[in-house]
Amino acid sequence: MRTYAGQRRLHRFLQAAAYPTLAAFCRDAGISPSALTPQLQHLEQDLQGQLLIRGQCGHRMRLTYFGHKVLRAAQPYTGQLAAAEVG
């Protein structure tokens, strides 16, 4: 992720992946699901793969195999991504 927007989307994905649902993450983060969903879709387009299987009717969301790979690869940079988003 070379752009600020791309880094922000990746950081949001890393944060959301720790939650059972996107709605729970949005509640805690103070953002609307309608703002987060396009960011995640754009990230999936950038990375050319599906990251999440969204939860349906009381079921938790799940990371895809690709989502797990992205999570593992990006986790060491979480601090840098967070600092870039704030600064």
PDB file of C-alpha atoms in Angstrom:
ATOM      1  CA  MET A   1       0.000   0.000   0.000  1.00  0.00           C
ATOM      2  CA  ARG A   2       1.763   3.044  -1.249  1.00  0.00           C
ATOM      3  CA  THR A   3      -0.919   5.680  -0.841  1.00  0.00           C
ATOM      4  CA  TYR A   4      -2.294   7.128   2.364  1.00  0.00           C
ATOM      5  CA  ALA A   5      -5.784   5.920   1.419  1.00  0.00           C
ATOM      6  CA  GLY A   6      -4.483   2.405   0.765  1.00  0.00           C
ATOM      7  CA  GLN A   7      -2.638   2.340   4.077  1.00  0.00           C
ATOM      8  CA  ARG A   8      -5.752   3.569   5.858  1.00  0.00           C
ATOM      9  CA  ARG A   9      -7.873   0.836   4.259  1.00  0.00           C
ATOM     10  CA  LEU A  10      -5.317  -1.811   5.244  1.00  0.00           C
ATOM     11  CA  HIS A  11      -5.220  -0.482   8.809  1.00  0.00           C
ATOM     12  CA  ARG A  12      -9.025  -0.588   9.020  1.00  0.00           C
ATOM     13  CA  PHE A  13      -8.981  -4.188   7.808  1.00  0.00           C
ATOM     14  CA  LEU A  14      -6.406  -5.136  10.450  1.00  0.00           C
ATOM     15  CA  GLN A  15      -8.527  -3.521  13.138  1.00  0.00           C
ATOM     16  CA  ALA A  16     -11.813  -5.009  11.919  1.00  0.00           C
ATOM     17  CA  ALA A  17     -10.335  -8.517  11.668  1.00  0.00           C
ATOM     18  CA  ALA A  18     -10.158  -8.664  15.470  1.00  0.00           C
ATOM     19  CA  TYR A  19     -13.932  -8.213  15.805  1.00  0.00           C
ATOM     20  CA  PRO A  20     -16.693 -10.796  15.406  1.00  0.00           C
ATOM     21  CA  THR A  21     -18.619  -8.565  12.992  1.00  0.00           C
ATOM     22  CA  LEU A  22     -18.022  -5.428  10.962  1.00  0.00           C
ATOM     23  CA  ALA A  23     -20.898  -3.792  12.840  1.00  0.00           C
ATOM     24  CA  ALA A  24     -19.127  -4.375  16.172  1.00  0.00           C
ATOM     25  CA  PHE A  25     -15.933  -2.819  14.825  1.00  0.00           C
ATOM     26  CA  CYS A  26     -17.846   0.152  13.414  1.00  0.00           C
ATOM     27  CA  ARG A  27     -19.593   0.717  16.741  1.00  0.00           C
ATOM     28  CA  ASP A  28     -16.281   0.792  18.622  1.00  0.00           C
ATOM     29  CA  ALA A  29     -14.469   2.818  15.958  1.00  0.00           C
ATOM     30  CA  GLY A  30     -17.260   5.377  15.632  1.00  0.00           C
ATOM     31  CA  ILE A  31     -17.700   4.901  11.897  1.00  0.00           C
ATOM     32  CA  SER A  32     -20.696   3.794   9.927  1.00  0.00           C
ATOM     33  CA  PRO A  33     -20.824   0.422   8.173  1.00  0.00           C
ATOM     34  CA  SER A  34     -21.747   2.286   4.993  1.00  0.00           C
ATOM     35  CA  ALA A  35     -18.391   4.102   5.208  1.00  0.00           C
ATOM     36  CA  LEU A  36     -16.355   0.993   6.014  1.00  0.00           C
ATOM     37  CA  THR A  37     -17.798  -1.417   3.455  1.00  0.00           C
ATOM     38  CA  PRO A  38     -16.594   0.487   0.360  1.00  0.00           C
ATOM     39  CA  GLN A  39     -13.136   0.852   1.933  1.00  0.00           C
ATOM     40  CA  LEU A  40     -12.874  -2.907   2.411  1.00  0.00           C
ATOM     41  CA  GLN A  41     -14.203  -3.558  -1.090  1.00  0.00           C
ATOM     42  CA  HIS A  42     -11.623  -1.168  -2.514  1.00  0.00           C
ATOM     43  CA  LEU A  43      -8.868  -2.921  -0.528  1.00  0.00           C
ATOM     44  CA  GLU A  44     -10.042  -6.275  -1.896  1.00  0.00           C
ATOM     45  CA  GLN A  45      -9.852  -4.826  -5.419  1.00  0.00           C
ATOM     46  CA  ASP A  46      -6.380  -3.409  -4.749  1.00  0.00           C
ATOM     47  CA  LEU A  47      -5.133  -6.756  -3.441  1.00  0.00           C
ATOM     48  CA  GLN A  48      -7.123  -8.769  -6.006  1.00  0.00           C
ATOM     49  CA  GLY A  49      -8.752 -11.117  -3.545  1.00  0.00           C
ATOM     50  CA  GLN A  50     -11.585 -11.508  -1.071  1.00  0.00           C
ATOM     51  CA  LEU A  51     -10.512 -10.827   2.520  1.00  0.00           C
ATOM     52  CA  LEU A  52     -13.677 -11.478   4.515  1.00  0.00           C
ATOM     53  CA  ILE A  53     -16.792 -13.563   4.459  1.00  0.00           C
ATOM     54  CA  ARG A  54     -19.285 -11.221   6.050  1.00  0.00           C
ATOM     55  CA  GLY A  55     -21.379 -12.615   8.890  1.00  0.00           C
ATOM     56  CA  GLN A  56     -25.021 -13.361   8.154  1.00  0.00           C
ATOM     57  CA  CYS A  57     -27.873 -13.381  10.666  1.00  0.00           C
ATOM     58  CA  GLY A  58     -26.006 -13.814  13.920  1.00  0.00           C
ATOM     59  CA  HIS A  59     -22.974 -15.568  12.447  1.00  0.00           C
ATOM     60  CA  ARG A  60     -19.483 -14.183  12.889  1.00  0.00           C
ATOM     61  CA  MET A  61     -17.544 -12.882   9.944  1.00  0.00           C
ATOM     62  CA  ARG A  62     -14.607 -15.020   8.882  1.00  0.00           C
ATOM     63  CA  LEU A  63     -11.360 -14.289   7.165  1.00  0.00           C
ATOM     64  CA  THR A  64     -10.761 -16.070   3.902  1.00  0.00           C
ATOM     65  CA  TYR A  65      -7.508 -17.940   3.361  1.00  0.00           C
ATOM     66  CA  PHE A  66      -6.282 -14.869   1.477  1.00  0.00           C
ATOM     67  CA  GLY A  67      -7.468 -12.628   4.326  1.00  0.00           C
ATOM     68  CA  HIS A  68      -5.394 -14.651   6.792  1.00  0.00           C
ATOM     69  CA  LYS A  69      -2.341 -14.298   4.554  1.00  0.00           C
ATOM     70  CA  VAL A  70      -2.787 -10.528   4.310  1.00  0.00           C
ATOM     71  CA  LEU A  71      -3.350 -10.268   8.061  1.00  0.00           C
ATOM     72  CA  ARG A  72      -0.154 -12.200   8.847  1.00  0.00           C
ATOM     73  CA  ALA A  73       1.880 -10.199   6.343  1.00  0.00           C
ATOM     74  CA  ALA A  74       0.603  -6.802   7.502  1.00  0.00           C
ATOM     75  CA  GLN A  75       0.473  -7.289  11.289  1.00  0.00           C
ATOM     76  CA  PRO A  76       4.147  -6.359  11.836  1.00  0.00           C
ATOM     77  CA  TYR A  77       3.328  -2.942  10.330  1.00  0.00           C
ATOM     78  CA  THR A  78       0.254  -2.205  12.448  1.00  0.00           C
ATOM     79  CA  GLY A  79       2.050   0.446  14.499  1.00  0.00           C
ATOM     80  CA  GLN A  80       3.341   2.212  11.415  1.00  0.00           C
ATOM     81  CA  LEU A  81      -0.088   2.134   9.787  1.00  0.00           C
ATOM     82  CA  ALA A  82      -1.708   3.534  12.919  1.00  0.00           C
ATOM     83  CA  ALA A  83       0.891   6.307  13.179  1.00  0.00           C
ATOM     84  CA  ALA A  84       0.404   7.223   9.515  1.00  0.00           C
ATOM     85  CA  GLU A  85      -3.364   7.443  10.001  1.00  0.00           C
ATOM     86  CA  VAL A  86      -3.047   9.746  13.033  1.00  0.00           C
ATOM     87  CA  GLY A  87      -0.141  11.829  11.772  1.00  0.00           C
TER      88      GLY A  87
END
